[in-house]
Coordinates of C-alpha atoms and ligand atoms in Angstrom, one line a residue:
M1 CA 2.3 35.7 -12.6
S2 CA -1.0 33.8 -12.4
E3 CA -3.6 34.4 -9.7
I4 CA -2.7 32.6 -6.4
I5 CA -5.3 30.0 -5.4
E6 CA -5.4 30.1 -1.6
T7 CA -6.2 27.2 0.8
E8 CA -5.6 26.1 4.3
V9 CA -4.2 22.6 3.5
L10 CA -2.5 21.6 0.2
V11 CA -2.2 17.8 -0.3
I12 CA 0.3 16.8 -2.9
G13 CA -0.5 13.4 -4.4
A14 CA -3.9 11.8 -4.9
G15 CA -3.1 8.2 -4.3
I16 CA -4.7 6.4 -1.3
A17 CA -2.7 8.5 1.2
G18 CA -3.7 11.8 -0.3
A19 CA -7.3 10.9 -0.9
G20 CA -7.7 9.5 2.6
V21 CA -6.3 12.5 4.4
A22 CA -8.2 14.9 2.2
A23 CA -11.5 13.2 3.1
A24 CA -10.6 13.0 6.8
L25 CA -9.8 16.8 7.0
A26 CA -12.5 18.1 4.7
D27 CA -15.1 18.8 7.4
T28 CA -12.8 21.2 9.3
H29 CA -10.4 22.6 6.8
R30 CA -10.3 24.1 3.3
V31 CA -8.3 21.5 1.3
I32 CA -6.9 21.3 -2.2
V33 CA -5.3 18.2 -3.7
L34 CA -2.8 18.3 -6.5
E35 CA -2.0 15.3 -8.7
R36 CA 0.5 15.2 -11.4
E37 CA -1.2 12.4 -13.4
S38 CA -4.4 12.7 -15.4
Q39 CA -6.1 10.3 -13.0
P40 CA -5.7 9.7 -9.3
G41 CA -4.4 6.2 -8.3
Y42 CA -2.2 5.8 -11.4
H43 CA 0.9 4.8 -9.4
S44 CA 1.2 2.4 -6.4
T45 CA -2.4 2.7 -5.4
G46 CA -3.6 1.3 -8.7
R47 CA -1.1 -1.5 -8.7
S48 CA -1.4 -3.2 -5.4
A49 CA -2.3 -6.9 -4.6
A50 CA -5.3 -5.5 -2.6
I51 CA -5.0 -7.7 0.4
F52 CA -5.5 -7.0 4.1
I53 CA -3.6 -9.3 6.4
P54 CA -4.0 -8.2 10.1
N55 CA -0.8 -10.1 11.0
Y56 CA 1.4 -8.6 8.2
G57 CA 4.3 -6.2 8.8
N58 CA 6.2 -5.1 11.9
D59 CA 4.6 -4.3 15.3
V60 CA 3.8 -0.7 14.3
I61 CA 2.2 -1.8 11.0
R62 CA 0.2 -4.4 13.0
G63 CA -1.0 -1.7 15.3
L64 CA -2.1 0.4 12.3
N65 CA -3.8 -2.7 10.8
R66 CA -5.8 -3.2 14.0
A67 CA -6.7 0.5 14.1
S68 CA -7.8 0.4 10.5
A69 CA -10.1 -2.6 10.7
P70 CA -13.1 -0.8 12.2
M71 CA -13.3 1.7 9.3
F72 CA -13.3 -1.2 6.8
H73 CA -16.0 -3.1 8.7
N74 CA -18.2 -0.2 9.8
R75 CA -17.9 1.7 6.5
D76 CA -20.0 4.8 5.8
T77 CA -22.4 3.4 3.3
G78 CA -23.1 6.8 1.9
F79 CA -19.6 6.9 0.3
F80 CA -18.8 3.2 0.3
P81 CA -22.1 1.4 -0.8
E82 CA -20.4 -2.0 -1.4
P83 CA -18.3 -3.9 1.2
L84 CA -14.7 -2.9 1.2
L85 CA -13.4 -6.3 2.4
T86 CA -14.2 -9.9 1.2
L87 CA -12.9 -12.9 3.2
R88 CA -10.0 -14.7 1.4
G89 CA -7.8 -16.4 4.0
S90 CA -4.0 -16.7 3.7
L91 CA -2.0 -19.9 3.5
T92 CA 1.7 -19.8 4.2
V93 CA 3.8 -22.8 3.0
A94 CA 7.4 -23.8 3.8
D95 CA 9.8 -26.2 2.1
E96 CA 12.0 -28.6 3.9
N97 CA 14.6 -26.0 4.8
S98 CA 12.1 -23.6 6.4
V99 CA 10.0 -25.8 8.7
E100 CA 11.4 -24.2 11.8
V101 CA 10.8 -20.7 10.4
C102 CA 7.2 -21.7 9.8
E103 CA 6.8 -23.1 13.3
K104 CA 8.1 -19.8 14.8
F105 CA 5.7 -17.8 12.6
I106 CA 2.8 -19.9 14.0
R107 CA 4.1 -19.4 17.6
N108 CA 4.6 -15.7 17.3
G109 CA 1.7 -14.7 15.1
I110 CA -1.7 -13.6 16.3
G111 CA -4.5 -15.6 14.7
V112 CA -2.1 -17.8 12.8
E113 CA -3.1 -21.5 12.9
S114 CA -1.0 -24.5 12.2
I115 CA -2.6 -26.7 9.5
S116 CA -1.6 -30.1 8.1
I117 CA 0.0 -30.5 4.8
D118 CA -3.1 -32.5 3.6
S119 CA -5.4 -29.6 4.6
A120 CA -3.1 -27.1 2.8
I121 CA -3.1 -29.2 -0.4
S122 CA -6.9 -29.8 -0.2
M123 CA -7.3 -25.9 -0.1
V124 CA -4.9 -25.4 -3.1
P125 CA -4.6 -28.7 -5.0
I126 CA -1.8 -27.5 -7.2
L127 CA 0.6 -27.3 -4.3
S128 CA 3.4 -29.9 -4.6
R129 CA 3.6 -32.5 -1.8
D130 CA 7.3 -32.7 -2.5
Y131 CA 7.7 -29.0 -1.7
V132 CA 5.3 -28.3 1.1
K133 CA 6.7 -29.6 4.4
A134 CA 4.9 -27.2 6.8
A135 CA 1.9 -24.8 6.5
A136 CA 0.2 -22.1 8.5
Y137 CA -3.2 -20.5 7.9
Q138 CA -4.7 -17.1 8.7
P139 CA -8.4 -17.2 8.2
D140 CA -8.9 -13.5 8.7
A141 CA -7.0 -12.3 5.6
Q142 CA -9.3 -10.3 3.3
D143 CA -9.4 -8.9 -0.2
I144 CA -9.7 -5.1 -0.3
D145 CA -11.7 -3.3 -2.9
V146 CA -9.0 -0.7 -3.4
N147 CA -10.9 1.2 -6.1
A148 CA -14.0 1.4 -4.0
L149 CA -12.0 2.7 -1.0
H150 CA -10.0 5.3 -3.1
Q151 CA -13.1 6.5 -5.1
G152 CA -15.2 6.6 -1.9
W153 CA -12.7 8.9 -0.2
L154 CA -12.4 11.1 -3.3
R155 CA -16.2 11.3 -3.5
K156 CA -16.4 12.2 0.2
A157 CA -13.7 14.9 -0.2
S158 CA -15.4 16.4 -3.2
T159 CA -18.8 16.4 -1.4
L160 CA -17.2 18.3 1.5
G161 CA -15.7 20.9 -0.8
V162 CA -12.2 19.6 -1.5
Q163 CA -10.9 20.6 -4.9
L164 CA -8.8 18.1 -6.9
F165 CA -6.5 19.4 -9.7
T166 CA -5.2 16.6 -11.9
N167 CA -2.4 17.1 -14.5
T168 CA -1.0 19.5 -11.9
E169 CA 2.6 18.7 -10.9
V170 CA 4.2 20.6 -8.1
T171 CA 7.5 21.9 -9.5
S172 CA 8.7 24.3 -6.9
A173 CA 7.9 25.8 -3.5
K174 CA 9.0 28.6 -1.2
R175 CA 8.4 29.3 2.4
V176 CA 6.6 32.6 3.2
A177 CA 5.2 34.1 6.4
G178 CA 2.6 31.7 7.7
G179 CA 2.9 29.1 5.0
W180 CA 3.9 28.1 1.5
I181 CA 3.7 29.4 -2.1
V182 CA 3.6 26.3 -4.3
E183 CA 4.1 26.4 -8.1
T184 CA 2.9 24.1 -10.8
P185 CA 3.3 24.7 -14.6
E186 CA 0.0 26.5 -14.9
K187 CA -1.2 27.5 -11.5
V188 CA 0.2 28.9 -8.2
F189 CA -1.2 27.9 -4.8
S190 CA -0.7 29.2 -1.3
A191 CA -1.4 27.2 1.9
G192 CA -0.6 27.2 5.6
I193 CA 0.1 23.5 5.6
V194 CA 1.4 21.2 2.9
I195 CA 0.9 17.4 3.1
N196 CA 3.5 15.3 1.3
A197 CA 1.6 12.3 0.0
T198 CA 3.7 11.7 -3.1
G199 CA 4.5 8.0 -2.5
A200 CA 7.8 7.1 -4.2
W201 CA 8.5 10.8 -4.9
A202 CA 8.2 11.9 -1.2
D203 CA 11.9 12.5 -0.7
L204 CA 12.2 14.5 -3.9
T205 CA 9.1 16.5 -3.0
A206 CA 10.6 17.3 0.4
A207 CA 13.9 18.5 -1.2
M208 CA 11.7 20.9 -3.3
F209 CA 10.4 22.4 -0.1
G210 CA 13.9 22.8 1.4
V211 CA 13.1 19.9 3.8
K212 CA 15.8 17.2 4.5
P213 CA 14.9 13.9 2.8
L214 CA 14.4 10.9 5.1
G215 CA 16.1 8.2 3.1
L216 CA 12.9 6.7 1.6
T217 CA 13.6 3.9 -0.9
P218 CA 11.2 2.8 -3.6
L219 CA 11.3 -0.9 -4.1
R220 CA 9.9 -2.3 -7.3
R221 CA 7.5 -5.3 -7.1
S222 CA 6.0 -7.1 -10.1
I223 CA 2.9 -9.3 -10.6
A224 CA 2.1 -11.7 -13.4
V225 CA -1.5 -12.6 -14.3
L226 CA -1.8 -16.3 -15.2
P227 CA -4.8 -18.3 -16.4
A228 CA -6.3 -20.7 -13.8
P229 CA -4.6 -24.1 -14.2
E230 CA -6.7 -26.5 -16.4
G231 CA -9.4 -28.3 -14.4
H232 CA -9.1 -25.9 -11.3
D233 CA -11.4 -23.3 -10.1
T234 CA -9.2 -20.8 -8.2
R235 CA -11.9 -18.4 -7.1
N236 CA -12.2 -19.7 -3.5
W237 CA -8.5 -20.4 -2.9
P238 CA -6.8 -18.5 -0.2
L239 CA -3.8 -16.2 -0.9
V240 CA -0.7 -18.5 -0.8
D241 CA 2.7 -17.2 0.1
D242 CA 6.1 -18.8 0.7
I243 CA 7.3 -18.4 4.3
N244 CA 10.6 -16.8 2.9
E245 CA 8.7 -14.4 0.6
A246 CA 10.1 -16.1 -2.5
W247 CA 6.8 -15.7 -4.3
Y248 CA 3.0 -15.4 -3.6
L249 CA -0.1 -16.3 -5.4
K250 CA -3.4 -14.4 -5.1
P251 CA -6.5 -15.8 -6.9
D252 CA -8.4 -13.0 -8.7
G253 CA -11.6 -13.5 -10.7
G254 CA -10.8 -17.0 -11.8
R255 CA -7.2 -16.1 -12.6
M256 CA -4.0 -16.2 -10.6
F257 CA -1.8 -13.2 -9.7
V258 CA 1.7 -14.6 -9.1
S259 CA 4.4 -12.3 -7.7
P260 CA 8.1 -13.0 -7.4
A261 CA 7.8 -10.8 -4.2
D262 CA 10.7 -8.8 -5.7
E263 CA 12.1 -5.8 -3.8
I264 CA 14.4 -4.1 -6.2
P265 CA 15.6 -0.6 -5.2
V266 CA 14.9 1.9 -8.0
E267 CA 14.6 5.7 -8.6
P268 CA 11.0 6.9 -8.5
H269 CA 9.4 6.3 -11.9
D270 CA 6.5 4.9 -13.8
A271 CA 7.4 1.3 -12.9
Y272 CA 7.6 -1.5 -15.4
V273 CA 8.3 -5.2 -15.2
D274 CA 11.9 -6.5 -15.5
D275 CA 11.2 -9.8 -17.5
M276 CA 14.2 -11.5 -16.1
I277 CA 13.1 -10.9 -12.4
L278 CA 9.6 -12.1 -13.3
A279 CA 10.9 -15.2 -15.0
E280 CA 13.1 -16.1 -12.0
G281 CA 10.1 -15.6 -9.6
L282 CA 7.8 -17.7 -11.8
Y283 CA 10.5 -20.4 -11.7
R284 CA 10.6 -20.3 -7.9
F285 CA 6.8 -20.6 -7.9
E286 CA 6.9 -23.6 -10.3
Q287 CA 9.1 -25.5 -7.8
A288 CA 6.2 -25.3 -5.3
V289 CA 3.3 -26.4 -7.5
T290 CA 2.5 -29.4 -9.8
V291 CA 1.5 -27.3 -12.8
P292 CA 3.8 -25.5 -15.3
V293 CA 3.5 -21.8 -16.0
N294 CA 2.8 -21.9 -19.8
R295 CA 1.3 -18.5 -20.4
V296 CA 1.5 -15.0 -18.8
E297 CA -1.6 -13.1 -19.8
R298 CA -0.2 -9.7 -18.7
S299 CA 2.0 -8.3 -15.9
W300 CA 2.7 -5.0 -14.1
A301 CA 5.0 -3.5 -11.6
G302 CA 4.6 -0.9 -8.9
L303 CA 6.7 0.8 -6.3
R304 CA 6.5 0.0 -2.5
T305 CA 8.4 2.8 -0.8
F306 CA 10.0 2.2 2.6
A307 CA 11.7 4.3 5.2
P308 CA 15.0 2.9 6.6
D309 CA 13.1 1.2 9.4
R310 CA 10.3 -0.1 7.1
T311 CA 7.7 1.9 9.2
P312 CA 5.5 4.6 7.7
V313 CA 6.2 8.3 8.3
A314 CA 3.3 10.4 9.5
G315 CA 3.8 13.7 11.2
F316 CA 5.0 17.3 10.9
D317 CA 8.6 17.7 9.9
A318 CA 10.9 18.2 12.9
T319 CA 12.6 21.3 11.6
V320 CA 10.6 23.0 8.8
D321 CA 7.2 24.4 9.8
G322 CA 4.0 23.6 8.0
F323 CA 5.4 20.5 6.2
F324 CA 3.6 17.2 7.0
W325 CA 4.9 13.8 5.9
L326 CA 2.5 11.0 5.0
A327 CA 4.8 8.6 3.2
G328 CA 6.8 5.3 3.5
Q329 CA 3.8 3.0 3.7
G330 CA 5.8 0.3 1.9
G331 CA 3.6 -2.8 1.1
Y332 CA 0.9 -1.9 3.6
G333 CA -0.4 1.5 2.4
I334 CA -3.9 0.4 1.5
Q335 CA -4.6 -1.7 4.6
T336 CA -3.2 1.0 7.0
A337 CA -4.7 3.9 5.1
P338 CA -7.8 4.4 7.4
A339 CA -5.7 4.6 10.5
L340 CA -3.0 6.8 8.9
S341 CA -5.5 9.2 7.4
A342 CA -7.3 9.6 10.7
L343 CA -4.0 10.1 12.6
A344 CA -2.8 12.7 10.1
A345 CA -6.1 14.6 10.3
A346 CA -5.9 14.6 14.2
L347 CA -2.3 15.9 14.2
I348 CA -3.2 18.7 11.7
R349 CA -6.2 19.6 13.8
G350 CA -4.0 19.7 16.9
R351 CA -6.2 17.0 18.5
A352 CA -5.3 13.8 20.3
P353 CA -5.2 10.8 18.0
D354 CA -7.2 7.7 18.5
P355 CA -6.0 6.1 21.8
T356 CA -5.1 2.9 20.0
V357 CA -2.7 4.8 17.7
E358 CA -1.3 7.2 20.3
P359 CA 1.4 4.8 21.5
L360 CA 2.7 4.6 17.9
L361 CA 3.1 8.4 17.4
S362 CA 6.9 8.7 18.1
L363 CA 7.5 5.5 16.1
L364 CA 5.7 7.1 13.1
S365 CA 7.1 10.6 13.5
P366 CA 9.7 11.9 11.0
A367 CA 11.5 13.2 14.1
R368 CA 12.8 9.7 14.7
F369 CA 15.4 10.3 11.9
T370 CA 16.8 13.5 13.2
Ligands
FAD1 C1 2.8 -4.8 -6.4 C2 2.3 -4.2 -5.1 C3 1.5 -4.9 -4.2 C4 1.0 -4.2 -3.1 N1 0.1 -4.9 -2.3 C5 -0.4 -4.3 -1.2 C6 -1.4 -5.0 -0.5 O1 -1.8 -6.1 -0.8 N2 -1.9 -4.3 0.6 C7 -1.5 -3.0 1.0 O2 -2.0 -2.5 2.0 N3 -0.6 -2.4 0.2 C8 -0.1 -3.0 -0.9 N4 0.8 -2.3 -1.6 C9 1.3 -1.0 -1.2 C10 0.4 0.1 -1.5 O3 0.0 0.0 -2.9 C11 1.1 1.5 -1.3 O4 1.6 1.5 0.0 C12 0.1 2.7 -1.5 O5 -0.6 2.6 -2.7 C13 0.9 4.0 -1.4 O6 -0.1 5.0 -1.6 P1 0.4 6.5 -1.8 O7 -0.8 7.3 -2.0 O8 1.4 6.9 -0.8 O9 1.3 6.5 -3.2 P2 0.8 6.6 -4.7 O10 -0.4 5.8 -5.0 O11 2.0 6.3 -5.6 O12 0.4 8.1 -4.9 C14 1.3 9.2 -4.9 C15 0.9 10.2 -5.9 O13 1.7 11.4 -5.8 C16 1.7 11.9 -7.1 N5 2.9 12.8 -7.2 C17 4.2 12.6 -7.0 N6 4.9 13.7 -7.2 C18 4.0 14.7 -7.4 C19 4.2 16.1 -7.6 N7 5.4 16.7 -7.6 N8 3.1 16.8 -7.9 C20 1.9 16.3 -7.9 N9 1.7 14.9 -7.7 C21 2.7 14.2 -7.5 C22 1.9 10.7 -8.0 O14 1.6 10.9 -9.4 C23 1.0 9.7 -7.3 O15 -0.3 9.6 -7.9 C24 1.3 -2.9 -2.8 C25 2.2 -2.2 -3.7 C26 2.6 -2.8 -4.8 C27 3.4 -2.0 -5.8

């Protein structure tokens, strides 16, 4: 048997969740991160739409969004030299059947403004006047530099002594006195605490540790990259989404990312686009604009993994000692990562979490499913 590499905390998965919690814990704990792929961020973290919308998600997510904002705005410039957020704005449009839904969204949202159809079309001139019958605007939606956030956390973790092993897939684990023995094809690790930050694989990982899965479901979402429509400069357009989440458009570097906003339940895997789902989504998008979709430059798909109540899971397992869940971040895992990383680190240190997140503890705890 190979030599056992010992640590206090073993993080499995080096996406945004694993990187964030490793960086947050590194000044008080010896931490090792294991990642199956050859590079961190290969799965959901590297495939997101990279947007921060404070008003996006259920009440718990919104609480996490609020708690995450200060880290984004007052970043540690030693590890994050460039700004992590850039103002984008978010425009929501509704067709004739959804005007009331849009009005309700404006009434109930915080920081959601009602804007005229003329203003919406002047912001994004390809929107069809025949389609748009109501609109709402959120000026504070921002683009996230996901790579800068992820690499900054990995750099911070490494500077503080965290070891990252790539090409290292956890394949089995057993409980021993005071912790875990965790096996990978080439190395064996021991740790007092294991953090499950394996994204779409989180339920499978739990089962490997003899922990009851929580019913997490990976939902596939795809994105097509389209050239800017002829005669239009898309760079300063806001993100545009349909009030019923039938599609969304995000400008990116002079191109357009258009997503069918698909949510197809799948097994965890290296996600790829279903051409039919993409074509149907692009058709829905075409109904809302005045330009045809003539060319898709490229496309990709990723997995957004949700708990049954569409709220993340952060906390120690209710029945098995030393097993910490950091999973189920769904479509909000980048924008909520600062608050979730800080919360996970506080719980593992046995300290009180940030007072703004404290009221959310029981709603995030895996114990809510037992
Ligand atoms: C199309 C799309 C758009 C999105 N848009 C946004 C957005 O605009 N804003 C936002 O905030 N969020 C967005 N999200 C959601 C966000 O990307 C995810 O919530 C987040 O990336 C999840 O991070 P993670 O670290 O949990 O998972 P991942 O990034 O998937 O990381 C999990 C890691 O665990 C590793 N792993 C799994 N099993 C093992 C094992 N046995 N041993 C070792 N390693 C293992 C995997 O290889 C993987 O690298 C979007 C997602 C998608 C797909």
